[in-house]
Structures are given as structure tokens and as C-alpha cells.
Short mmCIF file of C-alpha atoms and ligand atoms in Angstrom, two decimals:
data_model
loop_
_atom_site.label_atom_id
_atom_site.label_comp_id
_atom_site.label_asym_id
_atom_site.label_seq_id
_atom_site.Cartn_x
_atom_site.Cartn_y
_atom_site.Cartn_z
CA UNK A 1 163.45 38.29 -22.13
CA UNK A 2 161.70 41.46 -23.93
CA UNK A 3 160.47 42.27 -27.02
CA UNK A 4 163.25 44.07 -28.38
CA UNK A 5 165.83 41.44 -27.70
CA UNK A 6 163.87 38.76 -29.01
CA UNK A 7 163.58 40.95 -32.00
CA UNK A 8 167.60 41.32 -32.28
CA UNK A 9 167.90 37.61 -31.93
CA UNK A 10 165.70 36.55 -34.70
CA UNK A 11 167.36 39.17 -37.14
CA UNK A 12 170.73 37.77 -36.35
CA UNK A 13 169.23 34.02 -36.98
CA UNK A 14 167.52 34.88 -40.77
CA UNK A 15 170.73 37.01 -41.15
CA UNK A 16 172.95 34.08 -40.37
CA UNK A 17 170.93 31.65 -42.54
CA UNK A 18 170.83 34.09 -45.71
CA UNK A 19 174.37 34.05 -45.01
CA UNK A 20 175.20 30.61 -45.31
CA UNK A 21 176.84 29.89 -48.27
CA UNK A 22 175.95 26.23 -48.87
CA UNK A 23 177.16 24.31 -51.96
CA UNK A 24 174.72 21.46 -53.72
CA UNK A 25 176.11 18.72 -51.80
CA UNK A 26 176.40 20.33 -48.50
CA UNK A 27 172.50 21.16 -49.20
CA UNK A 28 172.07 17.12 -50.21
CA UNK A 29 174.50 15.45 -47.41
CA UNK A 30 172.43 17.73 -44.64
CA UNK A 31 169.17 18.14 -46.16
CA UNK A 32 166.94 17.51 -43.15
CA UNK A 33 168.79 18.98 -40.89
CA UNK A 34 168.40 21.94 -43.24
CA UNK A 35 165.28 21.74 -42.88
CA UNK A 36 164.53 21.40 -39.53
CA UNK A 37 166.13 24.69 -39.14
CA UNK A 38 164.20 26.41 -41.34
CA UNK A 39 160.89 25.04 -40.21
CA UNK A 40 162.03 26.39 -36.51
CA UNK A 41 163.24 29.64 -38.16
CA UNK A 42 159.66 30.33 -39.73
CA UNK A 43 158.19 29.22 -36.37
CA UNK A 44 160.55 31.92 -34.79
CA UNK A 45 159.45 34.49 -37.39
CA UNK A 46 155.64 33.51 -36.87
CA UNK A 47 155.98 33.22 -32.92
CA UNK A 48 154.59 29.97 -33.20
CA UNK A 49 155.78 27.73 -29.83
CA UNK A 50 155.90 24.27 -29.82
CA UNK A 51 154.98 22.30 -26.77
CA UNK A 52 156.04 18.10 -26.95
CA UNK A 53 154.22 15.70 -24.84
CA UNK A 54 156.70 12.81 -23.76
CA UNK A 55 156.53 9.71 -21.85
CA UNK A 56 156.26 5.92 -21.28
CA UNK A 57 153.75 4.13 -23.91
CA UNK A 58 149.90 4.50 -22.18
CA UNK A 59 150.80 7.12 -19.25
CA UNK A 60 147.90 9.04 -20.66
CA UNK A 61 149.76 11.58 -23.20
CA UNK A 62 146.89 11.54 -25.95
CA UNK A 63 144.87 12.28 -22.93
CA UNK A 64 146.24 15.21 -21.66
CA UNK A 65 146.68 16.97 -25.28
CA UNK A 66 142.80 16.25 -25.52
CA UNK A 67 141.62 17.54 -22.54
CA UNK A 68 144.14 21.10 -22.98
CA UNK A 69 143.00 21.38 -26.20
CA UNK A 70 139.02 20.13 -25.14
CA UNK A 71 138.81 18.20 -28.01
CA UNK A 72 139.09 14.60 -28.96
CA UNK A 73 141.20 15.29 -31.84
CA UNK A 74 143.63 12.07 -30.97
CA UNK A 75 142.93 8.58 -30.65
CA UNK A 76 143.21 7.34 -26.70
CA UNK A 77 143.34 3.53 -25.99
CA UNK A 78 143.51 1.21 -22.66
CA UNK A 79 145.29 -0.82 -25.26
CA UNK A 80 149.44 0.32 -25.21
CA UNK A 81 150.53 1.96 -28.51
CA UNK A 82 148.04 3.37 -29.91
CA UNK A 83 150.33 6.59 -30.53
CA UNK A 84 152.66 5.43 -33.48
CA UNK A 85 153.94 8.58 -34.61
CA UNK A 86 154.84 12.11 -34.28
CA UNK A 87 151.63 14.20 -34.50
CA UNK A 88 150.62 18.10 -33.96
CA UNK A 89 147.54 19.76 -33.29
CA UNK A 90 147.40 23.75 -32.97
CA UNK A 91 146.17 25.06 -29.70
CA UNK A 92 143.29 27.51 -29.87
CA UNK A 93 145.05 30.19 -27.10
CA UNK A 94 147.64 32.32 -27.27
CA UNK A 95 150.95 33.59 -25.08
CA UNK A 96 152.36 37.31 -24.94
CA UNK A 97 151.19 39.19 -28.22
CA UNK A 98 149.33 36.95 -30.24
CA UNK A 99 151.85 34.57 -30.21
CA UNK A 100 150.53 30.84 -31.30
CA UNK A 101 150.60 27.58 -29.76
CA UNK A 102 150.73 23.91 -31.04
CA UNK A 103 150.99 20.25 -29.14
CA UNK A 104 153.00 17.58 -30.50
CA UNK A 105 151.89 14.23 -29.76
CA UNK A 106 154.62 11.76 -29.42
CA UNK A 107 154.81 7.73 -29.73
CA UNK A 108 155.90 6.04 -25.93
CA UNK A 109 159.61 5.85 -24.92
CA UNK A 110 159.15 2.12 -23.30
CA UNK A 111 159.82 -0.99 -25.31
CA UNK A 112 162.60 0.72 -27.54
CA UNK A 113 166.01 -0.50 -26.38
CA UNK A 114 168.07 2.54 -24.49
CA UNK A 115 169.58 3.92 -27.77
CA UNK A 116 166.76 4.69 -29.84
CA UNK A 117 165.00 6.00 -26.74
CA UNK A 118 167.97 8.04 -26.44
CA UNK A 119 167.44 9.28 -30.05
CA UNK A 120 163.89 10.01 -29.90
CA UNK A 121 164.00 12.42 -26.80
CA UNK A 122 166.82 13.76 -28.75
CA UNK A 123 164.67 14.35 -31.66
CA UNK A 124 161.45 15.59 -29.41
CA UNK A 125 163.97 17.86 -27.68
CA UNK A 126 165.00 19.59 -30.90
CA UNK A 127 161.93 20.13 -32.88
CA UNK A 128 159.96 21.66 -29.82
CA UNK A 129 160.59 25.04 -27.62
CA UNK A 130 159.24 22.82 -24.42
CA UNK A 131 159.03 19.47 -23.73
CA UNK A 132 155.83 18.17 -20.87
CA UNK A 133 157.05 14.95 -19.87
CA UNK A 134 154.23 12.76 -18.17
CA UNK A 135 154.80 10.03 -15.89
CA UNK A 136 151.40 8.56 -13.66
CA UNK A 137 153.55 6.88 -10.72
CA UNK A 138 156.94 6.81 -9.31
CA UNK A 139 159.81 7.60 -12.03
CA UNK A 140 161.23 4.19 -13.51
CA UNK A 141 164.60 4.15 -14.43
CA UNK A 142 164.28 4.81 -18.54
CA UNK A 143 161.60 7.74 -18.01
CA UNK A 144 164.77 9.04 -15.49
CA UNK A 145 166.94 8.82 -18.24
CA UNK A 146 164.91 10.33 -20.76
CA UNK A 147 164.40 13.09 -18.55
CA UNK A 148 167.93 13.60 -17.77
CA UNK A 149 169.06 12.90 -21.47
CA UNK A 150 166.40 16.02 -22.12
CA UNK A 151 167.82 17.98 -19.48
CA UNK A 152 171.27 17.45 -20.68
CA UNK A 153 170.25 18.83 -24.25
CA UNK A 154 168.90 22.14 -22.56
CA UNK A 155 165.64 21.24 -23.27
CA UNK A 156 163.26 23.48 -20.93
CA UNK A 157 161.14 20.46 -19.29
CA UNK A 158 158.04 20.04 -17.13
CA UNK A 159 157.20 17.36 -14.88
CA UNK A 160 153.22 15.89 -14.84
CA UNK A 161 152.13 13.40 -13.04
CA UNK A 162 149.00 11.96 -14.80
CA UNK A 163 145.92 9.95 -12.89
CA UNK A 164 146.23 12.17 -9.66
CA UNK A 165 142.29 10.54 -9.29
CA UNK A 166 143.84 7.05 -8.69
CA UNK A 167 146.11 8.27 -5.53
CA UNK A 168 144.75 10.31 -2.40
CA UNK A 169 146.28 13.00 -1.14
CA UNK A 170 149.14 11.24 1.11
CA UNK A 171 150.20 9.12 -1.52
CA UNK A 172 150.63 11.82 -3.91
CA UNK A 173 152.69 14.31 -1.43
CA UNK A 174 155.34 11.10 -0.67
CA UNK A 175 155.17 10.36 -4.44
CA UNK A 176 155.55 14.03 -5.20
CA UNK A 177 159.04 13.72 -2.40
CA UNK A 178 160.32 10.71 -3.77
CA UNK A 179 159.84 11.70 -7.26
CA UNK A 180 161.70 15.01 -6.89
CA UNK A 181 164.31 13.40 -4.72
CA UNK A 182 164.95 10.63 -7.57
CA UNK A 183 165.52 13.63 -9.85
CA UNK A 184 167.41 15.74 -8.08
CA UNK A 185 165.08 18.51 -9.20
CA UNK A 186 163.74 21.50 -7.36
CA UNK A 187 161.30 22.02 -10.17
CA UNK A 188 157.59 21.59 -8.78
CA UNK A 189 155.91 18.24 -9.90
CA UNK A 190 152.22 18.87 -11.46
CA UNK A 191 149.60 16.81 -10.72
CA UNK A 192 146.67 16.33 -13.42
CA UNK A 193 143.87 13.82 -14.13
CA UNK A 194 143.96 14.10 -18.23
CA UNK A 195 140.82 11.90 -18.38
CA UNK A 196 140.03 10.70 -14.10
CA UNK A 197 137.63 8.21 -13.72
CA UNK A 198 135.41 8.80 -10.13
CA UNK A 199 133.34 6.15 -8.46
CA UNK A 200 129.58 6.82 -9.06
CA UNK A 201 126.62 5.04 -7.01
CA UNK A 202 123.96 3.61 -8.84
CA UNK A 203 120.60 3.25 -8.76
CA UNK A 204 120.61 -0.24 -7.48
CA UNK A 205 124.00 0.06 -5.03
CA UNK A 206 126.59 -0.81 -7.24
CA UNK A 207 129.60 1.20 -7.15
CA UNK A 208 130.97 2.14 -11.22
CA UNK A 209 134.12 4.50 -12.32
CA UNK A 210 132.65 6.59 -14.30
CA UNK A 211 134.46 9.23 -16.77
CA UNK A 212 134.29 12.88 -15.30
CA UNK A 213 135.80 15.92 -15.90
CA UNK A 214 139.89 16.62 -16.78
CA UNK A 215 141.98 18.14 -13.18
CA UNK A 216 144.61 20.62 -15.21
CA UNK A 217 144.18 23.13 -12.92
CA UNK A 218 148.30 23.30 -11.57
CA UNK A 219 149.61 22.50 -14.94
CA UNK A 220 147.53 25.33 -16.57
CA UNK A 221 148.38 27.76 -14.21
CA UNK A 222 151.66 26.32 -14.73
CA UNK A 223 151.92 26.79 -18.10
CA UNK A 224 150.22 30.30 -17.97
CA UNK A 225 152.76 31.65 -16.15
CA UNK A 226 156.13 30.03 -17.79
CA UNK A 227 154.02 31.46 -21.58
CA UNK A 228 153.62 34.83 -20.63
CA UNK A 229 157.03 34.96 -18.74
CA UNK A 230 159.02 33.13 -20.99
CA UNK A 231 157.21 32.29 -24.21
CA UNK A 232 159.67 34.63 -26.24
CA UNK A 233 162.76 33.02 -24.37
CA UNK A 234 161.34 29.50 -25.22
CA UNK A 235 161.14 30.21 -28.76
CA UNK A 236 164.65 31.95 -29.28
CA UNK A 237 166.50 29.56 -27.56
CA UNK A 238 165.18 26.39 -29.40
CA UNK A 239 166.07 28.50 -32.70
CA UNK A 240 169.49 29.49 -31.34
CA UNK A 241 170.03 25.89 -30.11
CA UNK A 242 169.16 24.42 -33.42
CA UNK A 243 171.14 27.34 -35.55
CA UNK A 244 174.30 26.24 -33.18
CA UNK A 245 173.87 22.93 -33.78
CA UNK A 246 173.40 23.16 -37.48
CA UNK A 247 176.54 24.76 -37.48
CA UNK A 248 178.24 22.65 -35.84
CA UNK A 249 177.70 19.93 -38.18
CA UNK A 250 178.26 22.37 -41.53
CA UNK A 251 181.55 22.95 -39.81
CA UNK A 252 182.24 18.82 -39.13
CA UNK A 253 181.36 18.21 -41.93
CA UNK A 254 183.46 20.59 -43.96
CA UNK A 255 186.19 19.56 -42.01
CA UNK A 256 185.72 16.15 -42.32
CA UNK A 257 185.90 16.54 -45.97
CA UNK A 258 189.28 18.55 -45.89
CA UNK A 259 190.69 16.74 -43.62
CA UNK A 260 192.83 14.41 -46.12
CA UNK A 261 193.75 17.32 -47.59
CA UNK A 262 194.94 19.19 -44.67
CA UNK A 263 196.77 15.82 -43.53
CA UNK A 264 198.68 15.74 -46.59
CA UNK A 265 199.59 19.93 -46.70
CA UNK A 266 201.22 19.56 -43.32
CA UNK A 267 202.47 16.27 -44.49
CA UNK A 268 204.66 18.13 -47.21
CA UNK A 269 205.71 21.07 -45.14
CA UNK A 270 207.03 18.48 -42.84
CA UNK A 271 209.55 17.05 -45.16
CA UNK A 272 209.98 20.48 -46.57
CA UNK A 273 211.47 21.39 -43.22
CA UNK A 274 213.48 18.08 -42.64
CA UNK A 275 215.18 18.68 -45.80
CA UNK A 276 215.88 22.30 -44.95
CA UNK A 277 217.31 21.46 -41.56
CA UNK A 278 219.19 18.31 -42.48
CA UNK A 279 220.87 20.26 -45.48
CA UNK A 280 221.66 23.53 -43.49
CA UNK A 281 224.72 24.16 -41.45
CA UNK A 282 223.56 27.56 -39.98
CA UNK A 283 222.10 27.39 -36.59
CA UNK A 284 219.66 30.51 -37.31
CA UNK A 285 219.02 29.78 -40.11
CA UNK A 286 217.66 26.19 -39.48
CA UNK A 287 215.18 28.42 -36.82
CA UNK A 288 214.27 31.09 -39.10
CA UNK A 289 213.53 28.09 -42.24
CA UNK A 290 211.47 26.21 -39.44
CA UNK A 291 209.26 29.27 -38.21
CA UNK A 292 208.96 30.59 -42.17
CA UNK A 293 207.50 26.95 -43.04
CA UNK A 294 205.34 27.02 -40.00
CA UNK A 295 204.23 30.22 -41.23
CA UNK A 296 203.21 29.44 -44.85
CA UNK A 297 201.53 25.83 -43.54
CA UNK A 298 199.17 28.39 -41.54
CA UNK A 299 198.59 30.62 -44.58
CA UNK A 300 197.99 27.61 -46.86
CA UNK A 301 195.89 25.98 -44.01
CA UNK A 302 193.56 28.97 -43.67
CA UNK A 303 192.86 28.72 -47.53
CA UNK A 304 192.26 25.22 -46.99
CA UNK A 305 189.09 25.87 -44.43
CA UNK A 306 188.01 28.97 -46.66
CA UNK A 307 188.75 31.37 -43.68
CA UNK A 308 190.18 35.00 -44.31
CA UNK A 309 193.56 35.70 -43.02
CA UNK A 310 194.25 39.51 -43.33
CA UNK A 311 195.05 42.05 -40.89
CA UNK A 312 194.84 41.88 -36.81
CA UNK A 313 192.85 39.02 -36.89
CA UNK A 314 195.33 37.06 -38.92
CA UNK A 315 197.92 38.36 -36.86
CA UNK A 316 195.80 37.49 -33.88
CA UNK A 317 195.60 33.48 -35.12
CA UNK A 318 199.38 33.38 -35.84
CA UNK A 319 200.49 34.57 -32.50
CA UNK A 320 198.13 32.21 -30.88
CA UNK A 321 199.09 29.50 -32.73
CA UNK A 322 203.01 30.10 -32.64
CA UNK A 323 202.00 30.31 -28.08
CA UNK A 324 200.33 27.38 -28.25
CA UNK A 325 202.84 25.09 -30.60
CA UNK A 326 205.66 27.07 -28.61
CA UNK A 327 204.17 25.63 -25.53
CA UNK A 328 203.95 22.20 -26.88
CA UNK A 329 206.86 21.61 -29.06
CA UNK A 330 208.76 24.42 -26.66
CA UNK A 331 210.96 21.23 -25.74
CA UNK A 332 211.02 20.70 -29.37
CA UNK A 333 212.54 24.03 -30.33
CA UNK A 334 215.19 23.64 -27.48
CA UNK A 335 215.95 20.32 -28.72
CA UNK A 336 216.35 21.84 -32.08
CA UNK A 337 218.61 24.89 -31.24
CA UNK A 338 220.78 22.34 -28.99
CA UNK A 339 221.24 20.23 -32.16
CA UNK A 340 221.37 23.20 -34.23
CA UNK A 341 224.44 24.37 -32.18
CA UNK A 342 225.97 20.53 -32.14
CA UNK A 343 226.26 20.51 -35.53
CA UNK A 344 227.73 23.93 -36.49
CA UNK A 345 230.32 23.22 -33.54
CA UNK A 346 230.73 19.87 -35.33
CA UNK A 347 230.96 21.56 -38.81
CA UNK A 348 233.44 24.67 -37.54
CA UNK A 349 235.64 21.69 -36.04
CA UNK A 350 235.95 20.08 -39.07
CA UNK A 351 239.24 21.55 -40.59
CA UNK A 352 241.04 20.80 -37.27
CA UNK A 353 240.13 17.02 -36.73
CA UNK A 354 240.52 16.29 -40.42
CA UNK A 355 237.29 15.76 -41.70
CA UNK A 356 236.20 13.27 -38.41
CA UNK A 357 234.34 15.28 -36.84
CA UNK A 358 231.53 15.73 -39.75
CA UNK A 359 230.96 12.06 -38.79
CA UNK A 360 228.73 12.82 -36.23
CA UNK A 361 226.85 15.70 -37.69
CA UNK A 362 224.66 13.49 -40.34
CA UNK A 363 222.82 12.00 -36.90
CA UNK A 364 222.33 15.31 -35.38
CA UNK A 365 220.77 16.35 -38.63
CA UNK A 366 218.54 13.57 -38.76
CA UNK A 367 217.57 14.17 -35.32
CA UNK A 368 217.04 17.70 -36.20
CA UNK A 369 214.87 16.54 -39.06
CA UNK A 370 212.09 14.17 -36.77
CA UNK A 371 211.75 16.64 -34.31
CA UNK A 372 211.18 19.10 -37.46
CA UNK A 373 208.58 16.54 -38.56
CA UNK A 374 207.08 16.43 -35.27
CA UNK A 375 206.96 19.97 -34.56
CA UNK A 376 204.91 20.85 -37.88
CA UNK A 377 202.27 18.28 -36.91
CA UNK A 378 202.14 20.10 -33.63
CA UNK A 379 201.65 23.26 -35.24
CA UNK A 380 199.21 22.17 -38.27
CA UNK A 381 196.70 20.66 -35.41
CA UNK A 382 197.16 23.64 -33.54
CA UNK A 383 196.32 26.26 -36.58
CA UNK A 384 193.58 23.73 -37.92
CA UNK A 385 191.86 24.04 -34.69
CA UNK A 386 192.30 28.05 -34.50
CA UNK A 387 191.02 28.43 -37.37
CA UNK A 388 188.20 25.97 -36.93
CA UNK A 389 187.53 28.23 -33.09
CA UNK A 390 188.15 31.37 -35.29
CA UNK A 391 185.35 30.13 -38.23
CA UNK A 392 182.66 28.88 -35.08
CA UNK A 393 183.12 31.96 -32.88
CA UNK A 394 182.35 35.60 -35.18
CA UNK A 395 179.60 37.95 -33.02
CA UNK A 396 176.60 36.86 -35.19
CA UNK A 397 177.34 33.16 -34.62
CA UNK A 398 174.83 31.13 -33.17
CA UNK A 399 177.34 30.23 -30.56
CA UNK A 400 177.83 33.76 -29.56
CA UNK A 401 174.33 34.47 -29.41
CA UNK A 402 173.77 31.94 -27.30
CA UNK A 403 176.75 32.43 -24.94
CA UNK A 404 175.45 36.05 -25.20
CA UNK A 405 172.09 35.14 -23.95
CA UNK A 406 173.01 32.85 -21.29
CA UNK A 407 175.20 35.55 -19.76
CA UNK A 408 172.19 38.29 -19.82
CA UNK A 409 169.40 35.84 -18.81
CA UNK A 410 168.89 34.33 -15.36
CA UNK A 411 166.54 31.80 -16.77
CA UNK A 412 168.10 30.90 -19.97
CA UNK A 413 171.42 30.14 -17.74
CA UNK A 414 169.02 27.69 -15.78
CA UNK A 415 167.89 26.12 -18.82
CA UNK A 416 171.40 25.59 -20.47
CA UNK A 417 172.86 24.64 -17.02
CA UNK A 418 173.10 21.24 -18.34
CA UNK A 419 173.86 21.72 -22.15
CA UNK A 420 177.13 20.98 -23.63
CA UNK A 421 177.94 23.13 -26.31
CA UNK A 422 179.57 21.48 -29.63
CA UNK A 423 183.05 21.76 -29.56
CA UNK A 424 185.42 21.72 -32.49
CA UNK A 425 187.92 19.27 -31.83
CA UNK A 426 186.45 16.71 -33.81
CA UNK A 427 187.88 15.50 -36.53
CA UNK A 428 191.08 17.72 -36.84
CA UNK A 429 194.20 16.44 -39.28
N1 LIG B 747 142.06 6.87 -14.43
C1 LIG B 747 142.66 7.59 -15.36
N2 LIG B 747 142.87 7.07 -16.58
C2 LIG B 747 143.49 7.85 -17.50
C3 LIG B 747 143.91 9.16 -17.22
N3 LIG B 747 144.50 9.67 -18.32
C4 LIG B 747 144.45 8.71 -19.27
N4 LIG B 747 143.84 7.61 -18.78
C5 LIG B 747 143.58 6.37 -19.53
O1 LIG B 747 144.82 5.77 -19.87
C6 LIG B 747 144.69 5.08 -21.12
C7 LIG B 747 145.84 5.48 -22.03
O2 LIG B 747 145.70 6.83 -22.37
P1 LIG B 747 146.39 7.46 -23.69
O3 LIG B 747 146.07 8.92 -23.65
O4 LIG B 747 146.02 6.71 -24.89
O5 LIG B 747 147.89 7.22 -23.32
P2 LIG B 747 149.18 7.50 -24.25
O6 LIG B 747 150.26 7.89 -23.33
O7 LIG B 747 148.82 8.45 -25.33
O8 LIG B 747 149.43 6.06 -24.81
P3 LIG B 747 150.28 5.62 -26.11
O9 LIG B 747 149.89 6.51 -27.23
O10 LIG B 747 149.85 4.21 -26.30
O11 LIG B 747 151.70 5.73 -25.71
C8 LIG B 747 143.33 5.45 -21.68
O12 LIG B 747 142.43 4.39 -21.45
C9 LIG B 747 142.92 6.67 -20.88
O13 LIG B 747 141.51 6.76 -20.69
C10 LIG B 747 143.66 9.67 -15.91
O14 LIG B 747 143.98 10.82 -15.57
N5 LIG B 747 143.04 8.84 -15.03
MG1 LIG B 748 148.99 8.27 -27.35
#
């Protein structure tokens, strides 16, 4: 990705955020989420990338952040667990144009029971651009999970296989196959030694492991490449990630909270209608009532979710919605005209069969009235949910700029191969 469209992105991002409008409670009820966001939006503004180290408790992940950095800033134990939390030390080099670089440290993904090791990769994924995850053997069956529950999130992720000293060559080519093969991956595997141990001779025979130097090499070279390449992509599509997602929950929220209310507008315009056609003896006119109430339940709707309804667009949303609850409830209206049509036959008949044939008409008109009941429900879930698409999908939506880059960028598509984008279905009336 270049310079300039980097640039575009992050003005759309603090563009989008200024323009949130965020009452106190929406600021209280998703506070750090809020501020997760931010902290990645500075980090976009201060081209600051994030790199998380990930893996099973004691496969050497304090290791390898000390020997890239070549420093023992964190503790390293034999012992398991003796990462406990979160932790991030700034790496002295930079990517591209002075961009800056930092390591997060994370606690091991064993001995937590599936969920929460479900939620922590979750959480790793979003506050970091790209995730190393380190394994030192064959891939078990939770680190394959976490890696695919990483890959499903988007999450740009490398593969390193720590204590390359303790295998030879052989073993670490079939490893390297099987490895690859478990995850269905075409991505390379890289081999380190984060802190090797090598057999040393001494003076009187004895053979001793001794501590030697850190083997990064194919990781650096690695990670060289994927910086200078990539290191702008990284960084906008964690921020665009986390915008999208942030929205999504402002937006399920909201709804959520307007959701009674929205139950209980289409509610009334129900029984509006149901009295209407029940009371009515005019076939068209029972059609032109229905469509005028689904009309003004849209209108009153789009107040509701606070979204504008003027001009093409609002013309736009209606015709969509009237297709779509058309399609639906199309049986619905036919229904309704048939009825409509029984009971004006029923009602023009009624001077020749004295009176006996209005008998019939007060079922037809109740008839007329649930499918009138039925067919507003239709149409209130079907405006909700335009309006909803309509409020998620404007041009400087995170959404959009993501769609936006995945379409112009070969990579980003291969990052976001996997992701599922938030859809708004949740939590309609
Ligand atoms: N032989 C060998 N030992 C290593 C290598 N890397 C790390 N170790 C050893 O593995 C042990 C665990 O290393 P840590 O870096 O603490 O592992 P961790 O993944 O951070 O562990 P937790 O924080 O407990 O999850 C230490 O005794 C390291 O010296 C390696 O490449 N080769
Ligand atoms: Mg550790």
C-alpha cells in the first residue's frame, strides 16, 4: 500500500471518530472499547506497529522478544508461567519512514479452558497490527485453534518454530511438512533458536549444553521484508478493523436500546391497519390505507434510529423496503386484495339477499385484519434493517473503507480472506 493511501485512510479514521456523536452513557456502557480505539488511532497517527508474541505457556516467547530486542528486558523461566500478563517493550529499529516498532509479550494459551483461550487470542488479535505465534514442536490441537481462531479474525499471522537447536535438519524439514499440512497453510514456517543451548566439551571430557548465541536469521529476514512491504498496510488495517468493529457495537448497541421501542411503533401501526381494513368496505381503499401506514411506520422508524430520510436516498430505502416486504408478504397482499374483493362482492350483494350475505363479511374482515398485522411486522423488520444497512454502509464508514481496501489490495484480500465482517441483523424488532 503507498504513502498516499495510507494517508487517505487515516484522515477518514480521525474524521470518522471526531464524528461520532456519542452520548454520556454510550461513552460509559463502551468505555474500553472506546479506548482501545483511540489508543490504535494515535498508534496509526504516530506509525507506531505493534507486533504480539503468542503461544503455549514456556514455548520460549519471553525468549524470542529478548533476543530481537538483544536485551533481557523480560523475565525467562524453565519453570511454566512465568509470563502473567500482557507486557510491551519498544523495539529500537524502525520500518518504512521512521515508522516505530513495539513487542507485546503475552501470558501462555495452555491451561485456560477453550473459551477464554478463545478470548485472549481475540484480545491479542485486536490490540496488535501482527501477531508471531510460536510453537517449538508439532502443532497441538489448542495452538491449531488459536491459530485458526486468529486467522479467522483477519489477524496477519506468522508461524515460528522455537528450539530449531534441539532438532537436526531432517526432523525439522518433516516437522516443517507436517506442520504446514496440519494447517492447511502455504505460509513458510520460521525456524529460530530464541535462546539454543549447544553441547560444549570440557576440559576433563564431559559433554555440557551450554547457552550460545540466538538463530533469528529467517524470521528477521522475515520480518524485514513483510515491514518494509507492508508495515503501512499492517497498521491501517488493524485501525480499520478496530474502527469497524467499534461500530458495529455503537450500532448494536443503539439498537438494542430502541428495540422495545421500535417493537411497540410497529406494534401500533399494526392495529392501526387492522382497524382500517376491518372497518372499510372499499377494496382500494383497504390497499391504499395499508401501503400509507406502511409508509408512515418507515418515516417514524427512521426517526426512531436517528437516520435522515430526505430526498433520493429516502426514496431509495422506501422502494427497497416496499421490494423486499412485497416479496415476502407478496402472498400477503394477494391474500388481501382477494379478501378485499370478497367482501365488497359480499357488501354490493347485500340489498339482494336481504341483509344475509353481510354474514360472512365480518370473517373476511378479520382475516383481512391478521394478515394486515402480519404484513406490518414484515415490513417494520424489513425497514429496521435498511435503515440499520443504510446507517453501517455511508463512503467514510469503516466498513467501506475496508471493503474499499480489500478490493484495491492483493495482500489485504489475503489477510481478510478469513474475516467475517459484522453484520447487522442482530437484534432487529
Ligand atoms: N534449548 C532451547 N531452550 C529455549 C529456547 N528458547 C527458550 N528456551 C528456554 O525455554 C524456557 C522457557 O522460555 P520462556 O521464554 O520463559 O518461555 P515463555 O513462552 O515466555 O513462557 P511463559 O511466559 O511461561 O509462557 C527457558 O528456560 C528458556 O531458556 C531455545 O531456542 N532453545
Ligand atoms: Mg514468558
Amino acid at each position: 500500500m503507498d504513502k498516499q493511501r495510507s494517508a487517505t485512510i487515516t484522515r477518514a479514521l480521525i474524521q470518522w471518530r471526531e464524528g461520532l456523536q456519542l452520548s454520556r452513557r454510550e461513552q460509559s456502557v463502551l468505555g474500553p472499547e472506546l479506548q482501545g480505539l483511540d489508543r490504535q488511532l494515535q498508534r496509526l497517527q504516530e506509525r507506531q506497529l505493534r507486533v504480539a508474541v503468542f503461544g503455549r505457556v514456556g514455548v520460549g516467547k519471553s525468549s524470542l522478544i529478548n533476543a530481537l530486542i538483544g536485551d533481557e528486558a523480560l523475565a525467562t523461566d524453565v519453570a511454566h508461567g512465568s509470563t502473567r500478563r500482557q507486557q510491551a517493550v519498544p523495539w529500537n529499529r524502525t520500518w518504512g519512514d521512521g515508522g516505530l516498532l513495539q513487542l507485546v509479550d503475552t501470558p501462555g494459551i495452555d491451561e485456560i479452558a477453550a473459551p477464554a483461550r478463545e478470548r485472549l487470542a481475540r484480545r491479542v488479535a485486536t490490540g496488535s497490527d501482527l501477531v508471531v505465534m510460536v510453537i517449538d514442536g508439532d502443532i497441538s490441537a489448542p495452538e491449531l485453534a488459536a491459530f485458526r481462531t486468529l486467522q479467522d479474525s483477519g489477524k496477519p499471522t506468522l508461524l515460528v518454530a522455537n528450539r530449531a537447536d534441539t532438532y537436526s535438519q531432517a526432523e525439522r524439514h518433516q516437522l516443517t511438512d507436517t506442520i504446514q499440512a496440519r494447517c492447511g497453510s502455504d505460509e513458510p514456517l520460521l525456524w529460530v533458536a530464541a535462546a539454543p543451548r549447544r553441547p560444549v566439551v570440557l576440559a576433563d571430557g564431559r559433554v555440557r549444553r551450554q547457552a550460545a548465541a540466538a538463530e533469528l536469521g529467517a524470521l528477521q529476514q522475515h520480518l524485514d521484508q513483510l515491514l518494509e512491504a507492508h508495515g503501512e498496510l499492517l497498521l491501517a488495517l488493524n485501525s480499520l478493523r478496530a474502527a469497524d468493529h467499534f461500530s458495529a457495537q455503537l450500532l448494536a448497541w443503539r439498537l438494542g436500546q430502541r428495540q422495545q421501542a421500535a417493537q411497540a411503533l410497529i406494534g401500533r401501526c399494526a392495529s392501526i391497519k387492522a382497524a382500517g381494513l376491518a372497518a372499510n368496505p372499499l377494496m382500494l381503499l383497504d390497499l391504499a390505507g395499508s401501503a400509507a401506514v406502511d409508509s408512515t411506520l418507515i418515516v417514524q422508524l427512521a426517526q426512531l434510529y436517528g437516520v435522515r430520510l430526505r430526498g433520493p436516498s429516502a426514496r431509495r430505502l422506501l422502494q427497497r423496503v416496499g421490494r423486499q416486504s412485497l416479496v415476502i408478504g407478496g402472498v400477503q397482499w394477494g391474500l388481501q386484495g382477494a379478501l378485499s374483493l370478497i367482501k365488497q362482492l359480499l357488501l354490493m350483494a347485500a340489498p339482494f339477499s336481504g341483509g344475509l350475505s353481510l354474514a360472512p363479511a365480518a370473517p373476511v374482515a378479520l382475516a383481512q385484519a391478521a394478515l394486515a398485522v402480519h404484513g406490518t411486522r414484515i415490513t417494520g423488520r424489513e425497514a429496521a434493517r435498511q435503515l440499520l444497512l443504510s446507517a453501517h454502509r455511508g463512503p467514510a464508514r469503516p466498513a467501506s473503507l475496508l471493503r474499499r481496501l480489500q478490493r484495491a489490495d492483493p495482500q489485504a484480500q489475503r489477510w481478510l480472506a478469513h474475516h467475517q465482517s459484522w453484520s447487522p441483523e442482530v437484534g432487529l424488532p
